[in-house]
Every structure is written in structure tokens, then in C-alpha cells.
Amino acid sequence: MNTRIDAWQLQGHTALVTGASKGIGYAAARELAGLGADLLLVARDEDYLEQVRLELADDFPGIAVRAFGADLSEAEERLAVFDWIADLGAPLSLLVNNAGGNVPKAALDYAPEEYRAIFELNLFAAFEMCRLAHPQLVQHANAAIVNVGSVSGATHVRTGAPYGMSKAALHQLTRNLAVEWAVDGIRVNAVAPWYIRTQRSEPALADPDYLDEVLDRTPLRRIGEPEEVAAAIAFLCLPASSYITGQVLAVDGGFLPYGF
Ligand SMILES: NC(=O)c1ccc[n+]([C@@H]2O[C@H](COP(=O)([O-])OP(=O)(O)OC[C@H]3O[C@@H](n4cnc5c(N)ncnc54)[C@H](OP(=O)(O)O)[C@@H]3O)[C@@H](O)[C@H]2O)c1
């Protein structure tokens, strides 16, 4: 009998996953559900999100799956998410800040409102979601936050500067909160994916020459799958990772450590 079973399951947890209707967020929601966590799903397109909610509720009948449509770039909508959670009476113990976006351009081509919008979603929204979640997280014995960063926060990739800047700041936010909130029993970690096959990355990867270049720089010689990021997110949520905080875990097929 595995006496460590409780370290590898999430029963009794409620996880708020942002950007949960597609890609990495959707895979993370599925993974957390499979480990027994109740789900609170957020994305902008409410109709699509409801389809996803129904699908997950069907696939995981033992858990509660709830959904709320919100644009997390908007401060009022972030507050609305937490009003909704307060009304549900389902305090969260896990927060996955996954919603993020980008408009890749050359540095000189950005209008100020364009790069500020990238920061608003990728960084400030995540910071505010952490702050809004704190009063609930602090009440749970095994609370955790996982931020979805990017290898672009550690090295130059062809995303445009503001995206890399915002993800680097998100990584540092992860380290700062981990230290500040350790006393509150809240662990804070991040994952940093390289190319993962999602709707967002599909157009770039459809170009065979570009794909070859990407694979050339990826020791595992393939594009990552959303489920492979979801597994890392889930691990950082599990009690099994109880002594890990302030880390940024690359999920990159070896991209970051690869030199020549
Ligand atoms: N895919 C990659 O190769 C890769 C690599 C490194 C890092 N990442 C990071 O991973 C995260 C997820 O990327 P992905 O590729 O899975 O993206 P995706 O497939 O485009 O999915 C994005 C999800 O976020 C939601 N969303 C987008 N903007 C939102 C907003 N303002 N408010 C609330 N929800 C919003 C989307 O639903 P709605 O459109 O309905 O809102 C969708 O559910 C991002 O933070 C991204 O920077 C991705």
C-alpha cells in the first residue's frame, strides 16, 4: 500500500485556473481534475467556456466544475471573479495564473498602449489575482500558486521584447511572493514553457522552415504538448512538492540549457 498517496492527490482542493478553456490552461484544468481538485475556470468567451465546463464535468463526475467569463486584463472583471467565488462559498486553495497574450513586433514598432496591454495581462493581472486570492489561500493548509511564465523570460526568443519582459517580471514576482508568503503557508512557483502545441503557437509552427529552426534548438527534437506543461503545473500544486517554492521550472525539451 502506498502510504504517500495523500501527497499525490488533490482531494479537498479548489483550483482557480485562468485561461482554462484552451491550450495549456485547459490541459492544466484536466490534470488537476484528474487528481481530485474541484475546478473554477475563467476565460473570456463564455459560450466556449461553458462547453469546456460541461465536458470536464462529464469526464470527472466526482468533482465540482464551475466557470465564469471574465477578461482578466480588466481590473473590474478580476474583482468580479472573486465576487463570484465569494458567492459560491468555494474558497480556493490553488491558483494557476495561465492567461497570457502577446503581439510580437520589433521593439521600435510598438505603440505604448500595445506593450502596456501585454504587461496588463501577463504581469499585472497575475499579480492582482495573487493578491485577491491571498485571503482564501492563507486559510488552506496546502495552498499553492503556479504562474505560467515562459522561456522568453529567461533568454531572447523571437516573441518581441515586451512579452519577454513581462514573463521575466512574472518569474521574479514568483520568487518575491514565495518568500513573502512562505509564512502564510502559500507556495508560489512558475513553469516556463518553450514551444507548446496550442492554438496560439500553431500558426508559427505551421511554417516548416521555422519549425525546423525551433526543433534544431530543442534537444528533445519535438514540440511540447499542453499535457506536459499541465503535469509540471500539477506537480507544483501537489503536497508532493511541499518543500518547493520560488522556483521557475522550465518545460522546454532542453531548450534553455542547450548551448552548442
Ligand atoms: N503555447 C506556447 O508555446 C507557450 C509557450 C510559453 C508560454 N506560454 C504561455 O502559456 C499560457 C497559455 O498559452 P496557450 O498557448 O495555452 O494559449 P491559448 O491556447 O491561446 O489559450 C489561452 C487561454 O487564455 C484565455 N484568455 C486569453 N486572454 C484572456 C483574458 N484577457 N482574460 C481571460 N482569459 C483569457 C483564452 O480564452 P478566451 O480567448 O476565451 O479568453 C484561452 O482559454 C500563456 O500565459 C502563454 O504566454 C505558451
PDB file of C-alpha atoms and ligand atoms in Angstrom:
ATOM      1  CA  MET A   1       0.000   0.000   0.000  1.00  0.00           C
ATOM      2  CA  ASN A   2       1.261   3.493  -0.878  1.00  0.00           C
ATOM      3  CA  THR A   3       1.271   5.415   2.403  1.00  0.00           C
ATOM      4  CA  ARG A   4       2.316   8.538   0.476  1.00  0.00           C
ATOM      5  CA  ILE A   5      -0.893   8.573  -1.564  1.00  0.00           C
ATOM      6  CA  ASP A   6      -2.132  11.832   0.011  1.00  0.00           C
ATOM      7  CA  ALA A   7       0.951  13.635  -1.288  1.00  0.00           C
ATOM      8  CA  TRP A   8      -0.062  12.779  -4.850  1.00  0.00           C
ATOM      9  CA  GLN A   9      -3.706  13.770  -4.899  1.00  0.00           C
ATOM     10  CA  LEU A  10      -5.672  16.999  -4.618  1.00  0.00           C
ATOM     11  CA  GLN A  11      -8.926  15.981  -2.996  1.00  0.00           C
ATOM     12  CA  GLY A  12     -10.181  18.803  -0.778  1.00  0.00           C
ATOM     13  CA  HIS A  13      -8.635  21.420  -3.057  1.00  0.00           C
ATOM     14  CA  THR A  14     -10.362  24.008  -5.217  1.00  0.00           C
ATOM     15  CA  ALA A  15      -8.270  25.284  -8.126  1.00  0.00           C
ATOM     16  CA  LEU A  16      -8.863  28.522  -9.990  1.00  0.00           C
ATOM     17  CA  VAL A  17      -7.362  28.191 -13.482  1.00  0.00           C
ATOM     18  CA  THR A  18      -7.237  31.284 -15.684  1.00  0.00           C
ATOM     19  CA  GLY A  19      -7.344  30.865 -19.442  1.00  0.00           C
ATOM     20  CA  ALA A  20      -8.809  27.437 -18.770  1.00  0.00           C
ATOM     21  CA  SER A  21     -10.767  26.934 -21.990  1.00  0.00           C
ATOM     22  CA  LYS A  22      -7.860  26.188 -24.344  1.00  0.00           C
ATOM     23  CA  GLY A  23      -4.256  25.109 -24.623  1.00  0.00           C
ATOM     24  CA  ILE A  24      -2.144  24.877 -21.502  1.00  0.00           C
ATOM     25  CA  GLY A  25      -4.891  26.164 -19.182  1.00  0.00           C
ATOM     26  CA  TYR A  26      -7.358  23.556 -20.392  1.00  0.00           C
ATOM     27  CA  ALA A  27      -4.787  20.774 -20.009  1.00  0.00           C
ATOM     28  CA  ALA A  28      -3.946  22.028 -16.511  1.00  0.00           C
ATOM     29  CA  ALA A  29      -7.629  22.024 -15.541  1.00  0.00           C
ATOM     30  CA  ARG A  30      -7.972  18.419 -16.780  1.00  0.00           C
ATOM     31  CA  GLU A  31      -4.848  17.321 -14.913  1.00  0.00           C
ATOM     32  CA  LEU A  32      -5.954  18.941 -11.637  1.00  0.00           C
ATOM     33  CA  ALA A  33      -9.427  17.435 -12.016  1.00  0.00           C
ATOM     34  CA  GLY A  34      -7.879  14.009 -12.526  1.00  0.00           C
ATOM     35  CA  LEU A  35      -6.045  14.453  -9.225  1.00  0.00           C
ATOM     36  CA  GLY A  36      -9.313  15.258  -7.456  1.00  0.00           C
ATOM     37  CA  ALA A  37      -9.421  19.069  -7.284  1.00  0.00           C
ATOM     38  CA  ASP A  38     -12.679  20.970  -7.777  1.00  0.00           C
ATOM     39  CA  LEU A  39     -12.324  23.495 -10.598  1.00  0.00           C
ATOM     40  CA  LEU A  40     -13.067  27.181 -11.071  1.00  0.00           C
ATOM     41  CA  LEU A  41     -12.499  28.018 -14.744  1.00  0.00           C
ATOM     42  CA  VAL A  42     -12.068  31.520 -16.180  1.00  0.00           C
ATOM     43  CA  ALA A  43     -11.744  32.752 -19.779  1.00  0.00           C
ATOM     44  CA  ARG A  44     -13.386  35.486 -21.871  1.00  0.00           C
ATOM     45  CA  ASP A  45     -15.556  33.539 -24.323  1.00  0.00           C
ATOM     46  CA  GLU A  46     -18.388  32.387 -22.048  1.00  0.00           C
ATOM     47  CA  ASP A  47     -20.117  30.093 -24.535  1.00  0.00           C
ATOM     48  CA  TYR A  48     -16.952  28.205 -25.338  1.00  0.00           C
ATOM     49  CA  LEU A  49     -16.019  28.072 -21.655  1.00  0.00           C
ATOM     50  CA  GLU A  50     -19.412  26.570 -20.831  1.00  0.00           C
ATOM     51  CA  GLN A  51     -18.814  23.798 -23.395  1.00  0.00           C
ATOM     52  CA  VAL A  52     -15.497  23.081 -21.714  1.00  0.00           C
ATOM     53  CA  ARG A  53     -17.129  23.119 -18.276  1.00  0.00           C
ATOM     54  CA  LEU A  54     -19.761  20.595 -19.382  1.00  0.00           C
ATOM     55  CA  GLU A  55     -17.119  18.350 -20.943  1.00  0.00           C
ATOM     56  CA  LEU A  56     -14.964  18.350 -17.793  1.00  0.00           C
ATOM     57  CA  ALA A  57     -17.992  17.828 -15.526  1.00  0.00           C
ATOM     58  CA  ASP A  58     -18.916  14.844 -17.689  1.00  0.00           C
ATOM     59  CA  ASP A  59     -15.406  13.367 -17.668  1.00  0.00           C
ATOM     60  CA  PHE A  60     -14.864  13.918 -13.932  1.00  0.00           C
ATOM     61  CA  PRO A  61     -18.231  13.275 -12.230  1.00  0.00           C
ATOM     62  CA  GLY A  62     -16.661  13.199  -8.759  1.00  0.00           C
ATOM     63  CA  ILE A  63     -15.673  16.884  -8.733  1.00  0.00           C
ATOM     64  CA  ALA A  64     -17.411  20.261  -8.975  1.00  0.00           C
ATOM     65  CA  VAL A  65     -16.621  22.230 -12.149  1.00  0.00           C
ATOM     66  CA  ARG A  66     -17.705  25.859 -12.260  1.00  0.00           C
ATOM     67  CA  ALA A  67     -16.962  28.552 -14.822  1.00  0.00           C
ATOM     68  CA  PHE A  68     -17.037  32.315 -15.094  1.00  0.00           C
ATOM     69  CA  GLY A  69     -16.480  34.538 -18.117  1.00  0.00           C
ATOM     70  CA  ALA A  70     -14.097  37.430 -17.495  1.00  0.00           C
ATOM     71  CA  ASP A  71     -11.430  39.442 -19.264  1.00  0.00           C
ATOM     72  CA  LEU A  72      -8.612  39.441 -16.721  1.00  0.00           C
ATOM     73  CA  SER A  73      -6.990  42.457 -18.339  1.00  0.00           C
ATOM     74  CA  GLU A  74      -9.794  44.487 -16.739  1.00  0.00           C
ATOM     75  CA  ALA A  75      -9.493  45.301 -13.027  1.00  0.00           C
ATOM     76  CA  GLU A  76     -13.270  45.257 -12.520  1.00  0.00           C
ATOM     77  CA  GLU A  77     -13.591  41.836 -14.098  1.00  0.00           C
ATOM     78  CA  ARG A  78     -10.849  40.467 -11.844  1.00  0.00           C
ATOM     79  CA  LEU A  79     -12.864  41.710  -8.870  1.00  0.00           C
ATOM     80  CA  ALA A  80     -15.997  40.139 -10.373  1.00  0.00           C
ATOM     81  CA  VAL A  81     -14.252  36.745 -10.408  1.00  0.00           C
ATOM     82  CA  PHE A  82     -13.675  36.994  -6.673  1.00  0.00           C
ATOM     83  CA  ASP A  83     -17.245  38.203  -6.012  1.00  0.00           C
ATOM     84  CA  TRP A  84     -18.409  35.118  -7.901  1.00  0.00           C
ATOM     85  CA  ILE A  85     -16.153  32.865  -5.794  1.00  0.00           C
ATOM     86  CA  ALA A  86     -17.383  34.519  -2.581  1.00  0.00           C
ATOM     87  CA  ASP A  87     -20.996  33.859  -3.654  1.00  0.00           C
ATOM     88  CA  LEU A  88     -20.179  30.226  -4.419  1.00  0.00           C
ATOM     89  CA  GLY A  89     -18.738  29.731  -0.971  1.00  0.00           C
ATOM     90  CA  ALA A  90     -15.955  27.662  -2.558  1.00  0.00           C
ATOM     91  CA  PRO A  91     -12.725  29.215  -1.271  1.00  0.00           C
ATOM     92  CA  LEU A  92      -9.794  28.410  -3.465  1.00  0.00           C
ATOM     93  CA  SER A  93      -6.613  26.696  -2.344  1.00  0.00           C
ATOM     94  CA  LEU A  94      -4.827  26.630  -5.710  1.00  0.00           C
ATOM     95  CA  LEU A  95      -4.377  29.425  -8.247  1.00  0.00           C
ATOM     96  CA  VAL A  96      -2.983  28.822 -11.723  1.00  0.00           C
ATOM     97  CA  ASN A  97      -2.249  32.128 -13.444  1.00  0.00           C
ATOM     98  CA  ASN A  98      -2.148  30.896 -17.011  1.00  0.00           C
ATOM     99  CA  ALA A  99      -3.982  33.523 -19.107  1.00  0.00           C
ATOM    100  CA  GLY A 100      -1.457  35.437 -21.153  1.00  0.00           C
ATOM    101  CA  GLY A 101      -1.038  37.007 -24.527  1.00  0.00           C
ATOM    102  CA  ASN A 102       1.299  38.640 -26.971  1.00  0.00           C
ATOM    103  CA  VAL A 103       1.558  40.812 -30.044  1.00  0.00           C
ATOM    104  CA  PRO A 104       5.024  40.074 -31.451  1.00  0.00           C
ATOM    105  CA  LYS A 105       6.715  43.046 -33.094  1.00  0.00           C
ATOM    106  CA  ALA A 106      10.092  44.702 -33.431  1.00  0.00           C
ATOM    107  CA  ALA A 107      10.808  46.852 -30.370  1.00  0.00           C
ATOM    108  CA  LEU A 108      10.593  50.100 -32.343  1.00  0.00           C
ATOM    109  CA  ASP A 109       7.162  49.260 -33.783  1.00  0.00           C
ATOM    110  CA  TYR A 110       5.192  49.054 -30.510  1.00  0.00           C
ATOM    111  CA  ALA A 111       2.747  51.781 -29.565  1.00  0.00           C
ATOM    112  CA  PRO A 112       2.791  52.386 -25.778  1.00  0.00           C
ATOM    113  CA  GLU A 113      -0.761  51.057 -25.384  1.00  0.00           C
ATOM    114  CA  GLU A 114       0.264  47.816 -27.128  1.00  0.00           C
ATOM    115  CA  TYR A 115       3.164  46.969 -24.814  1.00  0.00           C
ATOM    116  CA  ARG A 116       1.222  48.151 -21.782  1.00  0.00           C
ATOM    117  CA  ALA A 117      -1.620  45.768 -22.707  1.00  0.00           C
ATOM    118  CA  ILE A 118       0.858  42.853 -22.795  1.00  0.00           C
ATOM    119  CA  PHE A 119       2.037  43.786 -19.306  1.00  0.00           C
ATOM    120  CA  GLU A 120      -1.519  44.243 -18.038  1.00  0.00           C
ATOM    121  CA  LEU A 121      -2.500  40.645 -18.816  1.00  0.00           C
ATOM    122  CA  ASN A 122       0.786  38.765 -18.406  1.00  0.00           C
ATOM    123  CA  LEU A 123       2.012  40.513 -15.277  1.00  0.00           C
ATOM    124  CA  PHE A 124      -0.353  42.913 -13.526  1.00  0.00           C
ATOM    125  CA  ALA A 125      -3.405  40.653 -13.850  1.00  0.00           C
ATOM    126  CA  ALA A 126      -1.407  37.749 -12.377  1.00  0.00           C
ATOM    127  CA  PHE A 127      -0.145  39.949  -9.523  1.00  0.00           C
ATOM    128  CA  GLU A 128      -3.654  41.165  -8.766  1.00  0.00           C
ATOM    129  CA  MET A 129      -5.099  37.638  -8.925  1.00  0.00           C
ATOM    130  CA  CYS A 130      -2.469  36.533  -6.385  1.00  0.00           C
ATOM    131  CA  ARG A 131      -3.356  39.449  -4.101  1.00  0.00           C
ATOM    132  CA  LEU A 132      -7.090  38.847  -4.436  1.00  0.00           C
ATOM    133  CA  ALA A 133      -6.654  35.126  -3.780  1.00  0.00           C
ATOM    134  CA  HIS A 134      -4.397  35.574  -0.749  1.00  0.00           C
ATOM    135  CA  PRO A 135      -7.150  35.811   1.931  1.00  0.00           C
ATOM    136  CA  GLN A 136      -8.543  32.458   0.751  1.00  0.00           C
ATOM    137  CA  LEU A 137      -5.236  30.713   0.114  1.00  0.00           C
ATOM    138  CA  VAL A 138      -3.978  31.585   3.585  1.00  0.00           C
ATOM    139  CA  GLN A 139      -6.785  29.527   5.111  1.00  0.00           C
ATOM    140  CA  HIS A 140      -5.755  26.265   3.442  1.00  0.00           C
ATOM    141  CA  ALA A 141      -3.012  24.023   4.820  1.00  0.00           C
ATOM    142  CA  ASN A 142      -1.504  23.228   1.389  1.00  0.00           C
ATOM    143  CA  ALA A 143      -2.126  26.320  -0.714  1.00  0.00           C
ATOM    144  CA  ALA A 144      -0.145  26.956  -3.878  1.00  0.00           C
ATOM    145  CA  ILE A 145       0.102  29.368  -6.774  1.00  0.00           C
ATOM    146  CA  VAL A 146       1.574  28.415 -10.139  1.00  0.00           C
ATOM    147  CA  ASN A 147       2.308  31.159 -12.656  1.00  0.00           C
ATOM    148  CA  VAL A 148       2.713  30.272 -16.304  1.00  0.00           C
ATOM    149  CA  GLY A 149       5.833  32.091 -17.413  1.00  0.00           C
ATOM    150  CA  SER A 150       7.929  31.363 -20.476  1.00  0.00           C
ATOM    151  CA  VAL A 151      11.488  30.643 -21.558  1.00  0.00           C
ATOM    152  CA  SER A 152      11.231  34.117 -23.106  1.00  0.00           C
ATOM    153  CA  GLY A 153      11.512  35.432 -19.547  1.00  0.00           C
ATOM    154  CA  ALA A 154      14.996  33.898 -19.325  1.00  0.00           C
ATOM    155  CA  THR A 155      16.520  34.381 -22.774  1.00  0.00           C
ATOM    156  CA  HIS A 156      15.841  36.039 -26.117  1.00  0.00           C
ATOM    157  CA  VAL A 157      13.344  34.229 -28.300  1.00  0.00           C
ATOM    158  CA  ARG A 158      11.522  35.826 -31.211  1.00  0.00           C
ATOM    159  CA  THR A 159       8.484  36.975 -29.255  1.00  0.00           C
ATOM    160  CA  GLY A 160       9.168  40.698 -29.149  1.00  0.00           C
ATOM    161  CA  ALA A 161      10.661  42.434 -26.115  1.00  0.00           C
ATOM    162  CA  PRO A 162       7.526  43.277 -24.077  1.00  0.00           C
ATOM    163  CA  TYR A 163       6.402  39.632 -23.847  1.00  0.00           C
ATOM    164  CA  GLY A 164       9.854  38.538 -22.625  1.00  0.00           C
ATOM    165  CA  MET A 165       9.991  41.495 -20.249  1.00  0.00           C
ATOM    166  CA  SER A 166       6.558  40.654 -18.810  1.00  0.00           C
ATOM    167  CA  LYS A 167       7.416  36.968 -18.352  1.00  0.00           C
ATOM    168  CA  ALA A 168      10.766  37.787 -16.712  1.00  0.00           C
ATOM    169  CA  ALA A 169       8.887  40.026 -14.293  1.00  0.00           C
ATOM    170  CA  LEU A 170       6.357  37.258 -13.679  1.00  0.00           C
ATOM    171  CA  HIS A 171       9.227  34.919 -12.790  1.00  0.00           C
ATOM    172  CA  GLN A 172      10.554  37.486 -10.328  1.00  0.00           C
ATOM    173  CA  LEU A 173       7.057  38.045  -8.921  1.00  0.00           C
ATOM    174  CA  THR A 174       7.025  34.281  -8.299  1.00  0.00           C
ATOM    175  CA  ARG A 175      10.261  34.469  -6.299  1.00  0.00           C
ATOM    176  CA  ASN A 176       9.218  37.547  -4.328  1.00  0.00           C
ATOM    177  CA  LEU A 177       5.804  36.193  -3.346  1.00  0.00           C
ATOM    178  CA  ALA A 178       7.295  32.807  -2.492  1.00  0.00           C
ATOM    179  CA  VAL A 179       9.499  34.440   0.121  1.00  0.00           C
ATOM    180  CA  GLU A 180       6.926  36.955   1.347  1.00  0.00           C
ATOM    181  CA  TRP A 181       4.072  34.451   1.635  1.00  0.00           C
ATOM    182  CA  ALA A 182       6.030  31.451   2.922  1.00  0.00           C
ATOM    183  CA  VAL A 183       5.000  32.498   6.415  1.00  0.00           C
ATOM    184  CA  ASP A 184       1.365  32.284   5.244  1.00  0.00           C
ATOM    185  CA  GLY A 185       1.830  28.699   4.095  1.00  0.00           C
ATOM    186  CA  ILE A 186       1.416  29.613   0.426  1.00  0.00           C
ATOM    187  CA  ARG A 187       3.925  28.167  -2.019  1.00  0.00           C
ATOM    188  CA  VAL A 188       4.494  30.134  -5.216  1.00  0.00           C
ATOM    189  CA  ASN A 189       6.179  28.619  -8.266  1.00  0.00           C
ATOM    190  CA  ALA A 190       6.171  29.063 -12.021  1.00  0.00           C
ATOM    191  CA  VAL A 191       6.573  26.970 -15.135  1.00  0.00           C
ATOM    192  CA  ALA A 192       8.448  28.319 -18.129  1.00  0.00           C
ATOM    193  CA  PRO A 193       7.430  26.565 -21.345  1.00  0.00           C
ATOM    194  CA  TRP A 194       9.238  26.654 -24.687  1.00  0.00           C
ATOM    195  CA  TYR A 195       7.122  25.978 -27.773  1.00  0.00           C
ATOM    196  CA  ILE A 196       3.979  24.071 -26.834  1.00  0.00           C
ATOM    197  CA  ARG A 197       1.461  22.958 -29.443  1.00  0.00           C
ATOM    198  CA  THR A 198      -1.609  25.140 -28.833  1.00  0.00           C
ATOM    199  CA  GLN A 199      -3.937  27.263 -30.946  1.00  0.00           C
ATOM    200  CA  ARG A 200      -1.702  30.241 -30.149  1.00  0.00           C
ATOM    201  CA  SER A 201       1.545  28.662 -31.337  1.00  0.00           C
ATOM    202  CA  GLU A 202       0.052  26.744 -34.290  1.00  0.00           C
ATOM    203  CA  PRO A 203       0.406  29.498 -36.958  1.00  0.00           C
ATOM    204  CA  ALA A 204       4.156  29.959 -36.323  1.00  0.00           C
ATOM    205  CA  LEU A 205       4.784  26.201 -36.232  1.00  0.00           C
ATOM    206  CA  ALA A 206       2.869  25.673 -39.489  1.00  0.00           C
ATOM    207  CA  ASP A 207       5.859  27.160 -41.349  1.00  0.00           C
ATOM    208  CA  PRO A 208       8.121  24.112 -41.972  1.00  0.00           C
ATOM    209  CA  ASP A 209      11.346  26.176 -42.112  1.00  0.00           C
ATOM    210  CA  TYR A 210      10.537  27.902 -38.843  1.00  0.00           C
ATOM    211  CA  LEU A 211       9.579  24.563 -37.264  1.00  0.00           C
ATOM    212  CA  ASP A 212      12.942  23.116 -38.356  1.00  0.00           C
ATOM    213  CA  GLU A 213      14.743  26.034 -36.713  1.00  0.00           C
ATOM    214  CA  VAL A 214      12.792  25.531 -33.486  1.00  0.00           C
ATOM    215  CA  LEU A 215      13.487  21.776 -33.448  1.00  0.00           C
ATOM    216  CA  ASP A 216      17.170  22.422 -34.157  1.00  0.00           C
ATOM    217  CA  ARG A 217      17.385  24.303 -30.870  1.00  0.00           C
ATOM    218  CA  THR A 218      15.363  21.753 -28.906  1.00  0.00           C
ATOM    219  CA  PRO A 219      17.415  18.783 -27.644  1.00  0.00           C
ATOM    220  CA  LEU A 220      14.325  16.549 -27.366  1.00  0.00           C
ATOM    221  CA  ARG A 221      13.653  17.384 -31.072  1.00  0.00           C
ATOM    222  CA  ARG A 222       9.925  17.902 -30.788  1.00  0.00           C
ATOM    223  CA  ILE A 223       7.328  20.490 -29.796  1.00  0.00           C
ATOM    224  CA  GLY A 224       5.871  20.123 -26.303  1.00  0.00           C
ATOM    225  CA  GLU A 225       2.276  19.121 -25.645  1.00  0.00           C
ATOM    226  CA  PRO A 226      -0.047  21.089 -23.310  1.00  0.00           C
ATOM    227  CA  GLU A 227      -0.370  17.981 -21.116  1.00  0.00           C
ATOM    228  CA  GLU A 228       3.390  18.064 -20.480  1.00  0.00           C
ATOM    229  CA  VAL A 229       3.132  21.587 -19.051  1.00  0.00           C
ATOM    230  CA  ALA A 230      -0.023  20.597 -17.169  1.00  0.00           C
ATOM    231  CA  ALA A 231       1.879  17.762 -15.453  1.00  0.00           C
ATOM    232  CA  ALA A 232       4.508  20.221 -14.201  1.00  0.00           C
ATOM    233  CA  ILE A 233       1.802  22.630 -13.010  1.00  0.00           C
ATOM    234  CA  ALA A 234       0.029  19.802 -11.197  1.00  0.00           C
ATOM    235  CA  PHE A 235       3.243  18.671  -9.518  1.00  0.00           C
ATOM    236  CA  LEU A 236       3.821  22.201  -8.202  1.00  0.00           C
ATOM    237  CA  CYS A 237       0.249  22.166  -6.820  1.00  0.00           C
ATOM    238  CA  LEU A 238       0.557  18.773  -5.138  1.00  0.00           C
ATOM    239  CA  PRO A 239       1.554  18.293  -1.493  1.00  0.00           C
ATOM    240  CA  ALA A 240       4.352  16.146  -3.008  1.00  0.00           C
ATOM    241  CA  SER A 241       6.149  19.415  -3.843  1.00  0.00           C
ATOM    242  CA  SER A 242       5.648  20.803  -0.328  1.00  0.00           C
ATOM    243  CA  TYR A 243       9.293  21.947   0.089  1.00  0.00           C
ATOM    244  CA  ILE A 244       9.487  23.634  -3.320  1.00  0.00           C
ATOM    245  CA  THR A 245       8.745  27.336  -3.534  1.00  0.00           C
ATOM    246  CA  GLY A 246      10.088  30.281  -5.543  1.00  0.00           C
ATOM    247  CA  GLN A 247      11.142  28.074  -8.461  1.00  0.00           C
ATOM    248  CA  VAL A 248      10.701  28.572 -12.180  1.00  0.00           C
ATOM    249  CA  LEU A 249      10.566  25.138 -13.768  1.00  0.00           C
ATOM    250  CA  ALA A 250      11.395  25.112 -17.472  1.00  0.00           C
ATOM    251  CA  VAL A 251       9.231  22.765 -19.538  1.00  0.00           C
ATOM    252  CA  ASP A 252      11.272  23.145 -22.653  1.00  0.00           C
ATOM    253  CA  GLY A 253      12.647  19.873 -24.062  1.00  0.00           C
ATOM    254  CA  GLY A 254      16.097  21.042 -23.007  1.00  0.00           C
ATOM    255  CA  PHE A 255      15.956  24.394 -24.861  1.00  0.00           C
ATOM    256  CA  LEU A 256      17.328  26.597 -22.045  1.00  0.00           C
ATOM    257  CA  PRO A 257      20.351  24.502 -21.068  1.00  0.00           C
ATOM    258  CA  TYR A 258      21.297  23.896 -24.725  1.00  0.00           C
ATOM    259  CA  GLY A 259      24.393  25.806 -25.802  1.00  0.00           C
ATOM    260  CA  PHE A 260      26.383  24.381 -28.677  1.00  0.00           C
TER     261      PHE A 260
HETATM  262  N1  LIG B   1       1.901  27.867 -26.332  1.00  0.00           N
HETATM  263  C1  LIG B   1       3.176  28.133 -26.117  1.00  0.00           C
HETATM  264  O1  LIG B   1       4.055  27.774 -26.917  1.00  0.00           O
HETATM  265  C2  LIG B   1       3.587  28.891 -24.872  1.00  0.00           C
HETATM  266  C3  LIG B   1       4.959  28.985 -24.593  1.00  0.00           C
HETATM  267  C4  LIG B   1       5.355  29.675 -23.446  1.00  0.00           C
HETATM  268  C5  LIG B   1       4.415  30.230 -22.623  1.00  0.00           C
HETATM  269  N2  LIG B   1       3.087  30.142 -22.930  1.00  0.00           N
HETATM  270  C6  LIG B   1       2.138  30.761 -22.006  1.00  0.00           C
HETATM  271  O2  LIG B   1       1.145  29.826 -21.659  1.00  0.00           O
HETATM  272  C7  LIG B   1      -0.081  30.486 -21.391  1.00  0.00           C
HETATM  273  C8  LIG B   1      -1.181  29.852 -22.196  1.00  0.00           C
HETATM  274  O3  LIG B   1      -0.839  29.868 -23.566  1.00  0.00           O
HETATM  275  P1  LIG B   1      -1.608  28.945 -24.632  1.00  0.00           P
HETATM  276  O4  LIG B   1      -0.665  28.744 -25.761  1.00  0.00           O
HETATM  277  O5  LIG B   1      -2.211  27.770 -23.953  1.00  0.00           O
HETATM  278  O6  LIG B   1      -2.746  29.960 -25.107  1.00  0.00           O
HETATM  279  P2  LIG B   1      -4.153  29.680 -25.873  1.00  0.00           P
HETATM  280  O7  LIG B   1      -4.191  28.314 -26.453  1.00  0.00           O
HETATM  281  O8  LIG B   1      -4.325  30.849 -26.765  1.00  0.00           O
HETATM  282  O9  LIG B   1      -5.222  29.766 -24.690  1.00  0.00           O
HETATM  283  C9  LIG B   1      -5.342  30.957 -23.977  1.00  0.00           C
HETATM  284  C10 LIG B   1      -6.425  30.818 -22.930  1.00  0.00           C
HETATM  285  O10 LIG B   1      -6.481  32.041 -22.174  1.00  0.00           O
HETATM  286  C11 LIG B   1      -7.762  32.648 -22.309  1.00  0.00           C
HETATM  287  N3  LIG B   1      -7.543  34.108 -22.298  1.00  0.00           N
HETATM  288  C12 LIG B   1      -6.823  34.830 -23.192  1.00  0.00           C
HETATM  289  N4  LIG B   1      -6.856  36.134 -22.861  1.00  0.00           N
HETATM  290  C13 LIG B   1      -7.588  36.229 -21.721  1.00  0.00           C
HETATM  291  C14 LIG B   1      -8.001  37.309 -20.910  1.00  0.00           C
HETATM  292  N5  LIG B   1      -7.670  38.571 -21.210  1.00  0.00           N
HETATM  293  N6  LIG B   1      -8.765  37.055 -19.817  1.00  0.00           N
HETATM  294  C15 LIG B   1      -9.131  35.785 -19.523  1.00  0.00           C
HETATM  295  N7  LIG B   1      -8.775  34.716 -20.267  1.00  0.00           N
HETATM  296  C16 LIG B   1      -8.022  34.947 -21.356  1.00  0.00           C
HETATM  297  C17 LIG B   1      -8.306  32.072 -23.627  1.00  0.00           C
HETATM  298  O11 LIG B   1      -9.729  32.049 -23.707  1.00  0.00           O
HETATM  299  P3  LIG B   1     -10.556  33.321 -24.292  1.00  0.00           P
HETATM  300  O12 LIG B   1      -9.911  33.678 -25.604  1.00  0.00           O
HETATM  301  O13 LIG B   1     -11.962  32.847 -24.391  1.00  0.00           O
HETATM  302  O14 LIG B   1     -10.385  34.381 -23.264  1.00  0.00           O
HETATM  303  C18 LIG B   1      -7.791  30.628 -23.528  1.00  0.00           C
HETATM  304  O15 LIG B   1      -8.593  29.884 -22.650  1.00  0.00           O
HETATM  305  C19 LIG B   1       0.179  31.965 -21.687  1.00  0.00           C
HETATM  306  O16 LIG B   1       0.474  32.650 -20.497  1.00  0.00           O
HETATM  307  C20 LIG B   1       1.385  31.940 -22.592  1.00  0.00           C
HETATM  308  O17 LIG B   1       2.134  33.131 -22.512  1.00  0.00           O
HETATM  309  C21 LIG B   1       2.652  29.472 -24.033  1.00  0.00           C
END
